[in-house]
Short mmCIF file of C-alpha atoms in Angstrom, two decimals:
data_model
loop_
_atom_site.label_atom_id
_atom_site.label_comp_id
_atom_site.label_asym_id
_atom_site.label_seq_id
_atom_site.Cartn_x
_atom_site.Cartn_y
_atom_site.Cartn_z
CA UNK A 1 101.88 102.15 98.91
CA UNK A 2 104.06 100.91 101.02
CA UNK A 3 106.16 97.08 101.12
CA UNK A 4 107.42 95.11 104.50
CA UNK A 5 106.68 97.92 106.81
CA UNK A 6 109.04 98.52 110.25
CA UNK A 7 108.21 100.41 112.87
CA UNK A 8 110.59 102.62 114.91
CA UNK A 9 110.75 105.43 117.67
CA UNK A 10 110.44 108.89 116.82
CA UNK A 11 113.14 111.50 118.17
CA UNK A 12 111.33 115.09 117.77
CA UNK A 13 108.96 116.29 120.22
CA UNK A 14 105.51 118.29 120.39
CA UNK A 15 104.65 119.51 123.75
CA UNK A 16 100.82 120.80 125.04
CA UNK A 17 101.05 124.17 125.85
CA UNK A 18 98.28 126.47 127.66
CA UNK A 19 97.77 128.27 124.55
CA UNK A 20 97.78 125.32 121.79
CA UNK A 21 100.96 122.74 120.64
CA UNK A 22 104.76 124.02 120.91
CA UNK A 23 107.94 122.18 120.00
CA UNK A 24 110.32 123.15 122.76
CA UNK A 25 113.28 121.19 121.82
CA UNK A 26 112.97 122.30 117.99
CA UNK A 27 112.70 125.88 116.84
CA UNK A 28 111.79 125.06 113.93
CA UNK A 29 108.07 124.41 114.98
CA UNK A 30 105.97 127.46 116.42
CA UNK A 31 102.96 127.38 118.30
CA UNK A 32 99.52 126.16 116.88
CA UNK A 33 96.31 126.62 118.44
CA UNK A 34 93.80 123.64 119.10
CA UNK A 35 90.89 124.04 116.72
CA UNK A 36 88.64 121.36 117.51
CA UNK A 37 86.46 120.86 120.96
CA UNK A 38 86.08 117.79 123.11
CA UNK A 39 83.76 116.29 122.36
CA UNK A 40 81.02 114.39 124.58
CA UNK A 41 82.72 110.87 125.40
CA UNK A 42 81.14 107.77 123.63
CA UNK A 43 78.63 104.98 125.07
CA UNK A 44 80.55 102.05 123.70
CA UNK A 45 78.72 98.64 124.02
CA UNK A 46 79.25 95.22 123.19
CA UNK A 47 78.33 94.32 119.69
CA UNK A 48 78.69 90.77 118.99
CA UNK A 49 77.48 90.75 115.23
CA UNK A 50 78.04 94.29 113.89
CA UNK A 51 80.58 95.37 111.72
CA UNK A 52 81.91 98.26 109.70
CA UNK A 53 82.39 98.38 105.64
CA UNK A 54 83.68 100.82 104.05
CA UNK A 55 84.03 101.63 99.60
CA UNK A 56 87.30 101.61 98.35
CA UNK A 57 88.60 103.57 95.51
CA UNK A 58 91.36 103.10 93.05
CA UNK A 59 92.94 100.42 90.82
CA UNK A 60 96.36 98.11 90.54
CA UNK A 61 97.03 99.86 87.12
CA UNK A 62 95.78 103.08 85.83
CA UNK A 63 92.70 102.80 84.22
CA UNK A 64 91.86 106.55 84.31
CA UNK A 65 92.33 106.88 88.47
CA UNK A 66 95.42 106.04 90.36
CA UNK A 67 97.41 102.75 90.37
CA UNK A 68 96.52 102.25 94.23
CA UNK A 69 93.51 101.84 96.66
CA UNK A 70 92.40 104.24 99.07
CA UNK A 71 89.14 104.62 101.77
CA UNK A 72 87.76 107.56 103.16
CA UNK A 73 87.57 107.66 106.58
CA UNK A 74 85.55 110.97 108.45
CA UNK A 75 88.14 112.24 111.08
CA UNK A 76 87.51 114.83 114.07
CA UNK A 77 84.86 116.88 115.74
CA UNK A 78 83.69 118.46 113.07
CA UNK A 79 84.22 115.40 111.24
CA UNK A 80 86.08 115.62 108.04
CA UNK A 81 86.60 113.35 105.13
CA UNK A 82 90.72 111.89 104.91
CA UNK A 83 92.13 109.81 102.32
CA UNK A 84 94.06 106.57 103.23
CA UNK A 85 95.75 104.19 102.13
CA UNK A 86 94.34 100.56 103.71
CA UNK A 87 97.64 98.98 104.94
CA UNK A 88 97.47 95.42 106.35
CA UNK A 89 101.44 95.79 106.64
CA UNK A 90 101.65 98.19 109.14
CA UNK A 91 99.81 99.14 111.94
CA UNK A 92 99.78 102.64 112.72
CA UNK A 93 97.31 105.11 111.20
CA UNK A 94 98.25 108.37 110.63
CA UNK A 95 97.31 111.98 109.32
CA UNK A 96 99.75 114.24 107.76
CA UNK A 97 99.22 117.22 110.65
CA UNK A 98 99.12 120.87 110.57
CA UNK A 99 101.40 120.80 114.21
CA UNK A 100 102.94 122.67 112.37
CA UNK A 101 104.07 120.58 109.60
CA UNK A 102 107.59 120.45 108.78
CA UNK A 103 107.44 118.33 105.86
CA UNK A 104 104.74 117.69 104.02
CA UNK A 105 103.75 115.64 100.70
CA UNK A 106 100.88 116.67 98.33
CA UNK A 107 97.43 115.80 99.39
CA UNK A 108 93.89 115.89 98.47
CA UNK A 109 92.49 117.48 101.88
CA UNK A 110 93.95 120.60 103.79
CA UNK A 111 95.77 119.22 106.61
CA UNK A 112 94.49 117.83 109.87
CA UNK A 113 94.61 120.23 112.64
CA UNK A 114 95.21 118.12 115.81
CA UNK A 115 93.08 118.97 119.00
CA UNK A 116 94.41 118.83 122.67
CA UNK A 117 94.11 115.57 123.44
CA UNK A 118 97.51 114.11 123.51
CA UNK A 119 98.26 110.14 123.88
CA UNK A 120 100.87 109.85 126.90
CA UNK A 121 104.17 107.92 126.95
CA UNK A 122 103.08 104.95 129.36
CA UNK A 123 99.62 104.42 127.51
CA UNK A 124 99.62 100.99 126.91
CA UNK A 125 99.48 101.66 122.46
CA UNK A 126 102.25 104.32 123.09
CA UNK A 127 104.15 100.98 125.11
CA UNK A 128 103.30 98.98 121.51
CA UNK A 129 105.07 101.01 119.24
CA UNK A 130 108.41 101.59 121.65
CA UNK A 131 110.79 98.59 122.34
CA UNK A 132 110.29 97.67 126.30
CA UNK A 133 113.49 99.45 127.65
CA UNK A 134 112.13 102.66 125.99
CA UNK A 135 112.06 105.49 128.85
CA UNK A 136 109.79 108.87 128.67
CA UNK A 137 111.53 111.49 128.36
CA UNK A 138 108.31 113.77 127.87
CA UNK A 139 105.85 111.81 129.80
CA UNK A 140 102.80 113.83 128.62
CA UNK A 141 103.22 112.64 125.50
CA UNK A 142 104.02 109.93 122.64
CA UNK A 143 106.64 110.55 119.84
CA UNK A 144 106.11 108.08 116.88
CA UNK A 145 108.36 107.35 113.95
CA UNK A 146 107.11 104.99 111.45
CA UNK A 147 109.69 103.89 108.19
CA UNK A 148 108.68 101.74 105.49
CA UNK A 149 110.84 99.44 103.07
CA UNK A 150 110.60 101.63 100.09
CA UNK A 151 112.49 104.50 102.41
CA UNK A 152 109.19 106.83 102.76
CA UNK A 153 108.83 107.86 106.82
CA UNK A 154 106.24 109.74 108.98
CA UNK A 155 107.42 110.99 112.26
CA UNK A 156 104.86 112.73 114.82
CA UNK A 157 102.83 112.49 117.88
CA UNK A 158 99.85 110.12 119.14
CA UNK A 159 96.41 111.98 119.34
CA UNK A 160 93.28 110.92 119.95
CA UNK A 161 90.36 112.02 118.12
CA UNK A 162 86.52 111.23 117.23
CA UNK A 163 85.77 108.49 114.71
CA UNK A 164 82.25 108.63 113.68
CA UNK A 165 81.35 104.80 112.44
CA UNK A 166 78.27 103.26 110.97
CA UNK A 167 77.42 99.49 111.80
CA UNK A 168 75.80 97.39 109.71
CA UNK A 169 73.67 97.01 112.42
CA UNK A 170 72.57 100.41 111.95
CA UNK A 171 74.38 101.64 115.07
CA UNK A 172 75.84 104.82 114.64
CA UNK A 173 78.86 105.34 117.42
CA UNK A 174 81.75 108.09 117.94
CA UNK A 175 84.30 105.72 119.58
CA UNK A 176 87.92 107.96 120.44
CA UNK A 177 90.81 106.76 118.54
CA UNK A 178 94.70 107.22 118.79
CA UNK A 179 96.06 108.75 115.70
CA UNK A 180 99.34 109.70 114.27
CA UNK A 181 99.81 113.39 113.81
CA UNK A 182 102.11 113.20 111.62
CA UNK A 183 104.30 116.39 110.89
CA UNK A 184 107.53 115.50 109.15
CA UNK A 185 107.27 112.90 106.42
CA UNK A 186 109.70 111.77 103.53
CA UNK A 187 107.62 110.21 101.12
CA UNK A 188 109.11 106.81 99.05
CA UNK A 189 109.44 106.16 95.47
CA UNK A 190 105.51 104.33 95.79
CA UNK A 191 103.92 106.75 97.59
CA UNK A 192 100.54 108.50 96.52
CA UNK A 193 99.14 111.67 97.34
CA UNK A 194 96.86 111.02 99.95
CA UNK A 195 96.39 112.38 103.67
CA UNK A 196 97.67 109.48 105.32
CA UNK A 197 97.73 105.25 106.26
CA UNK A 198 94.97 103.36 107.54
CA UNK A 199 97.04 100.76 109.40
CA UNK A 200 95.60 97.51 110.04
CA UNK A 201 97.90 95.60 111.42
CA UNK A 202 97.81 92.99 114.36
CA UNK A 203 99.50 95.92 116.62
CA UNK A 204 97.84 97.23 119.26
CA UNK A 205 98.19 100.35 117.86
CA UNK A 206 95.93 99.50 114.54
CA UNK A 207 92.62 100.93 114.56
CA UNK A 208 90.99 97.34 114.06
CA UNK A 209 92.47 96.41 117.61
CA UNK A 210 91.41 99.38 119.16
CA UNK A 211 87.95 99.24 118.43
CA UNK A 212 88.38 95.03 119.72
CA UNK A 213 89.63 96.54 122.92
CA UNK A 214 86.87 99.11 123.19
CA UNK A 215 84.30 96.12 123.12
CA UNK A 216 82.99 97.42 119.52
CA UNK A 217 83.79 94.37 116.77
CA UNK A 218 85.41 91.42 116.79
CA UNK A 219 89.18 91.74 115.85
CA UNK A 220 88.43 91.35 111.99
CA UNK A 221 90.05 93.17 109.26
CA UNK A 222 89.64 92.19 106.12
CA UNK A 223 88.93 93.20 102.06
CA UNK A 224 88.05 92.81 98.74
CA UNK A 225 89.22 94.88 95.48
CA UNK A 226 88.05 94.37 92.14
CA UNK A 227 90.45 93.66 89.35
CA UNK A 228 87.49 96.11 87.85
CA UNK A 229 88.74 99.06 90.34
CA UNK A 230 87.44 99.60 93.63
CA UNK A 231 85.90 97.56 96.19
CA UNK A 232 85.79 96.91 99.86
CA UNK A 233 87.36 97.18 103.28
CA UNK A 234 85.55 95.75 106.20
CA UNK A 235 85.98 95.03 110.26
CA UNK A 236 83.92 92.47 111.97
CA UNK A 237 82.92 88.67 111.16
CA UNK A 238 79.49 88.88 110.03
CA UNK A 239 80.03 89.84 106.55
CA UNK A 240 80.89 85.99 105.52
CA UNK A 241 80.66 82.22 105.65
CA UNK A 242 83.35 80.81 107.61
CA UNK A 243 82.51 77.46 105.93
CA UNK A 244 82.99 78.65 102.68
CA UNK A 245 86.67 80.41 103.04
CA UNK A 246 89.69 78.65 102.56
CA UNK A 247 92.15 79.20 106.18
CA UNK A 248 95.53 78.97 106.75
CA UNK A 249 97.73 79.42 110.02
CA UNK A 250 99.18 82.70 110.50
CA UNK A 251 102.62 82.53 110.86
CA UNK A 252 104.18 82.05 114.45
CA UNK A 253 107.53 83.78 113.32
CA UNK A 254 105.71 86.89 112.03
CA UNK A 255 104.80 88.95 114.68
CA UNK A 256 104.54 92.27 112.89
CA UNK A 257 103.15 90.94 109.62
CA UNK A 258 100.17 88.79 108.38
CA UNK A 259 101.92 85.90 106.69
CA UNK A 260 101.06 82.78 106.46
CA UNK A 261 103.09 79.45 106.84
CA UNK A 262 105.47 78.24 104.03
CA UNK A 263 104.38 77.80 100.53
CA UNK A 264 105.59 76.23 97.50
CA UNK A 265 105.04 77.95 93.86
CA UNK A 266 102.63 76.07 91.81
CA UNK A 267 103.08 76.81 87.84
CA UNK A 268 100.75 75.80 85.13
CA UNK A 269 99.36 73.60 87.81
CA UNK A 270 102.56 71.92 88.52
CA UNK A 271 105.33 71.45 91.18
CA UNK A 272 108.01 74.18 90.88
CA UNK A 273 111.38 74.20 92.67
CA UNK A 274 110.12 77.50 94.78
CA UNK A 275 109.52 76.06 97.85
CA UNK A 276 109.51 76.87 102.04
CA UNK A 277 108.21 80.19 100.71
CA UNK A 278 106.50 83.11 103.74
CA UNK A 279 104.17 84.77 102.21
CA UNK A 280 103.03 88.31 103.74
CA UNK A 281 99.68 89.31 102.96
CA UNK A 282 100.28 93.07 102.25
CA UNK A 283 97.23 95.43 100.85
CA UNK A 284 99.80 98.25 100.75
CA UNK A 285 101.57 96.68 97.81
CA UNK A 286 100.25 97.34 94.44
CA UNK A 287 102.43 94.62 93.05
CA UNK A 288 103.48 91.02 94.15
CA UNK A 289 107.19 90.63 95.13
CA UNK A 290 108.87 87.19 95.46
CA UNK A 291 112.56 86.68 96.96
CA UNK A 292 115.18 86.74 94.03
CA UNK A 293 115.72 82.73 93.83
CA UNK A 294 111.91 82.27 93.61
CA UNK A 295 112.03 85.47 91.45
CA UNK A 296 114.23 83.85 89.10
CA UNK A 297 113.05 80.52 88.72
CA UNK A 298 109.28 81.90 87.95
CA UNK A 299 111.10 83.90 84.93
CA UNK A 300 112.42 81.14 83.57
CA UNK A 301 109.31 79.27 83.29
CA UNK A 302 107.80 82.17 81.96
CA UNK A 303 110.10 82.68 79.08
CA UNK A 304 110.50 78.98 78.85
CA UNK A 305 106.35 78.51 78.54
CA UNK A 306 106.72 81.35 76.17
CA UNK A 307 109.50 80.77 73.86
CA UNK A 308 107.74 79.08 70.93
CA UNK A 309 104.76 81.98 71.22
CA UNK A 310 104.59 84.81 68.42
CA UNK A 311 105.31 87.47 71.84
CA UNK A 312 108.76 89.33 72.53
CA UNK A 313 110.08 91.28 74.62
CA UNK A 314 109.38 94.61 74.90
CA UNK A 315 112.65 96.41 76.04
CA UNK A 316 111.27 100.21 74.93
CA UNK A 317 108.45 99.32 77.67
CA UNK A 318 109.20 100.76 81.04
CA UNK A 319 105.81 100.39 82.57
CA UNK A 320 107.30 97.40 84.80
CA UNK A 321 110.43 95.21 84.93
CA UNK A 322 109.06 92.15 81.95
CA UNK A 323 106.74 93.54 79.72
CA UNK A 324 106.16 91.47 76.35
CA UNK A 325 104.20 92.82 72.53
CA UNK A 326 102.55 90.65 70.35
CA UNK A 327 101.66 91.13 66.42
CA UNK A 328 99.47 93.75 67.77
CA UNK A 329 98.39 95.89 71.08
CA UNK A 330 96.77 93.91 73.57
CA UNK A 331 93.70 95.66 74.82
CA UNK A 332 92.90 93.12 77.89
CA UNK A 333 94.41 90.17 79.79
CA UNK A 334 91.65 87.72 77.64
CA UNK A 335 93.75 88.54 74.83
CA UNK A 336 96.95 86.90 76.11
CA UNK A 337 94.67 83.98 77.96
CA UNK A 338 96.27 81.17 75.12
CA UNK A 339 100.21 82.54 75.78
CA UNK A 340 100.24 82.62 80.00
CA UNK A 341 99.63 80.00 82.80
CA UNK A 342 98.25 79.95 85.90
CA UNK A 343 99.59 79.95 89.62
CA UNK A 344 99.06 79.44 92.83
CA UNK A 345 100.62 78.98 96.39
CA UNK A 346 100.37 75.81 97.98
CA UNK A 347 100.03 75.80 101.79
CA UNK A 348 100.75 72.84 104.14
CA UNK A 349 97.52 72.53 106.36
CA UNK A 350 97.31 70.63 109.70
CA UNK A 351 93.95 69.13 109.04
CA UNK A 352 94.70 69.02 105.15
CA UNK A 353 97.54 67.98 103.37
CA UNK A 354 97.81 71.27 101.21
CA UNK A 355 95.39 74.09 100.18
CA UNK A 356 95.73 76.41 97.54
CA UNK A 357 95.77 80.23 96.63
CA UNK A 358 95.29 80.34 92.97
CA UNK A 359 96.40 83.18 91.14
CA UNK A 360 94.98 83.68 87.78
CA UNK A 361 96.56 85.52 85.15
CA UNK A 362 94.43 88.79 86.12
CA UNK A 363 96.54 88.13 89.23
CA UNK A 364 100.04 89.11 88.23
CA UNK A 365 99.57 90.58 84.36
CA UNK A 366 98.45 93.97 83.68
CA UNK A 367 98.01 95.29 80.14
CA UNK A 368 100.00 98.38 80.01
CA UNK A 369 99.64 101.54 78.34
CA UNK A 370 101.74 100.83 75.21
CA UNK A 371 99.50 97.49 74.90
CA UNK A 372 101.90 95.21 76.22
CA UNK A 373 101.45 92.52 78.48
CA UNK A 374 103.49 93.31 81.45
CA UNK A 375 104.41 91.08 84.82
CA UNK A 376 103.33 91.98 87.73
CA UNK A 377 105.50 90.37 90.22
CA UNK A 378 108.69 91.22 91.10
CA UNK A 379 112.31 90.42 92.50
CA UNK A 380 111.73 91.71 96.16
CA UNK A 381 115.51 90.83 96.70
CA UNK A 382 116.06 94.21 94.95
CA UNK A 383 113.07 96.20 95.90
CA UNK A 384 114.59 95.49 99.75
CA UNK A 385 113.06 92.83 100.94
CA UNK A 386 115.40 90.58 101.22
CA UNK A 387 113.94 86.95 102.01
CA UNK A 388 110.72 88.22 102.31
CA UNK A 389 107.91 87.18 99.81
CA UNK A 390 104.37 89.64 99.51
CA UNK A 391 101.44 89.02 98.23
CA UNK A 392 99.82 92.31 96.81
CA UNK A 393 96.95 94.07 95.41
CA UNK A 394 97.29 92.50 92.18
CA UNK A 395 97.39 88.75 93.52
CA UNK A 396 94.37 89.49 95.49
CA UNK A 397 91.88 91.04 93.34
CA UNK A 398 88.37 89.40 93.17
CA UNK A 399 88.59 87.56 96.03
CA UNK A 400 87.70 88.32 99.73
CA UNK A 401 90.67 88.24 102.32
CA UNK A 402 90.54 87.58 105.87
CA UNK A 403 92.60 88.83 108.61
CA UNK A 404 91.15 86.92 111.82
CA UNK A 405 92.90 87.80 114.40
CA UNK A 406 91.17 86.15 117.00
CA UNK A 407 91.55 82.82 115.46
CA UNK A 408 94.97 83.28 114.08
CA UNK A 409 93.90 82.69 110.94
CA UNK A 410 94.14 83.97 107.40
CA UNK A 411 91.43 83.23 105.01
CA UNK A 412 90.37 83.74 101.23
CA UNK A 413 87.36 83.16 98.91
CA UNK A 414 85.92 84.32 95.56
CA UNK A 415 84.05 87.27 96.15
CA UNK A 416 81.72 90.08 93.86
CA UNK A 417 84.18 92.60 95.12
CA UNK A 418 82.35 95.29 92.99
CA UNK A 419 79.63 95.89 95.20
CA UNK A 420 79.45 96.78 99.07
CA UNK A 421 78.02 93.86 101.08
CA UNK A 422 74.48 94.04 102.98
CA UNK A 423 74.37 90.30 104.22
CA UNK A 424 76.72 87.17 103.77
CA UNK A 425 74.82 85.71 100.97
CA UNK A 426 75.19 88.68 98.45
CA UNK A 427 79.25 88.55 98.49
CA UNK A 428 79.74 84.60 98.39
#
């Protein structure tokens, strides 16, 4: 959904009142009863080998669903089943809130009705998302603004709420979370209609990290989506074979993001002039998105590898930016296997002198609609990204990625991405 995520301070207030929430400083909000009880406080314990999975739902491109990936998380006391999109690029989740809500998108679930159990202004993941000269003007409470690249927005307050979780252990826990309640949002050209974010950031505000800091998994995140549709999204480290994934460094001069160190464009197996490339890791983008110079040069060698094939370019075809026909309608990416190449990002390793991330052609073509072959990466100079280069969905379909945060490390590997995991043999 959503491309090189920032996060800022929110302006609007929601204050606690005896009788339920109240907006004091805006009239435009009226007063809104807590619906949900407290509920019994959690015994959290150390797990050292337990984590969480969870399906995910969706596609890259439409094939009868959605053109993104969502999970479905159970929220509350009642618990209640929310929507979200899985976003390693930012690190926030959030709910669009019935505070009362004064803008609101389209989404599959009635709103979430926040209880009375308000995050405060000096709480250490209220601290996280405020720069450190940022003073409390309403103690009691934390405002939140969160803006994205593509202009979409969700401004709100910090709750906390019940998360019921299964382990693959077979623990069952209620651990409470801070949430966004998010009552004003201004949704971006690539947003979807769902209930909220799952951020899972390296913040401390991510959900991941709070559950690390609670003593319940190690801090994990990871996934695995199926250029089939679907797949996974897990937390923890026991779900794979360190041995058998392929690490990289994450970047030092990324805080906010997971990128990795700098890369070099590898086409058709060779060399390319795209080089000193950071590369953010970013499960919120559907697409790839490369910085216009890089951009550029791949489209030349495109057309170039292309110009003596019976394909052309098909202008009338809106689906993405480059979209090409052939003689006749393409009904899968095997049918342009003998006109496309292969890519892949070459890392500089400390230990190694370079390891890979291929990309296969399932990796940044999509068949589209009209039965053209269509690219899937894009000039991120224009999409607002300036510099910045992302790796998305598309580029990481059928293989398992690895967020270790612990480590400082970010790590990939072929995976069966169509089926949830029960042990570490059954994904690798």
């Amino acid at each position: 959904m959503e491309i090189g995520k920032v996060v800022v301070m929110g302006v609007l207030v929601l204050l606690l009142g005896l009788s339920g929430w109240s907006a004091a400083s805006d009239p435009r909000h009226r007063r809104s009863k807590s619906v949900f009880p407290e509920p019994a406080p959690s015994s959290l314990i150390n797990i050292v080998r337990s984590s969480l999975v969870f399906p995910l739902y969706g596609n890259v491109f439409p094939m009868g669903c959605c053109r993104y990936y969502y999970v479905t998380l159970n929220i509350g006391q009642p618990p209640k089943p929310y929507f979200l999109d899985p976003d390693t690029g930012s690190d926030l989740t959030w709910l669009q809130c019935d505070a009362p809500c004064v803008r609101c998108t389209k989404a599959p679930h009635p709103l979430y009705r926040p209880n009375n159990d308000l995050v405060i202004c000096k709480d250490p993941i209220c601290a996280s998302l405020h720069p450190p000269d940022h003073k409390c003007e309403h103690p009691q409470q934390c405002d939140y603004e969160v803006e994205y690249a593509d202009g979409g927005s969700s401004l709100g307050v910090l709750v906390r709420d019940s998360f019921p979780l299964n382990f693959t252990s077979g623990l069952q826990l209620v651990p409470r979370l801070a949430l966004g309640c998010g009552y004003d949002q201004i949704p971006g050209p690539s947003s979807h209609p769902l209930d909220g974010v799952l951020g899972l950031g390296k913040g401390k505000s991510s959900i991941v990290s709070q559950l690390h800091d609670q003593g319940v998994i190690r801090n994990v995140v990871g996934h695995c989506v199926s250029s089939r549709g679907g797949g996974f999204l897990f937390f923890g480290d026991d779900l794979y074979d360190s041995s058998r994934v392929v690490w990289t460094p994450m970047s030092r001069d990324q805080h906010a993001h997971y990128s990795s160190g700098y890369a070099e464009l590898i086409f058709a197996g060779k060399t390319t002039v795209s080089k000193n490339l950071q590369v953010t890791f970013d499960s919120g983008s559907s697409y790839t998105y490369l910085n216009s110079l890089a951009y550029q040069s791949l489209v030349h060698l495109v057309r170039r590898e292309l110009s003596d094939k019976p394909l052309r370019e098909a202008l009338d075809d809106q689906t993405l930016p480059l979209c090409w026909r052939g003689r006749r309608p393409f009904k899968s990416i095997r049918d342009v296997k003998k006109f496309f190449k292969p890519l892949a990002l070459s890392f500089a390793d400390g230990r190694r002198s370079k390891i890979h991330y291929d990309i296969p052609l399932e990796g940044y073509l999509i068949i589209s609609m009209k039965g053209n072959v269509c690219m899937g990466i894009l000039n991120g100079t224009e999409a607002g990204l300036q510099d910045f280069n992302v790796l998305g969905d598309i580029s990481m379909q059928d293989k398992m990625v690895i967020y270790d945060n612990e480590k400082y490390l970010i790590g990939w590997t072929p995976a069966n991405c169509d089926r949830l995991p029960k042990f570490k043999a059954a994904i690798l």
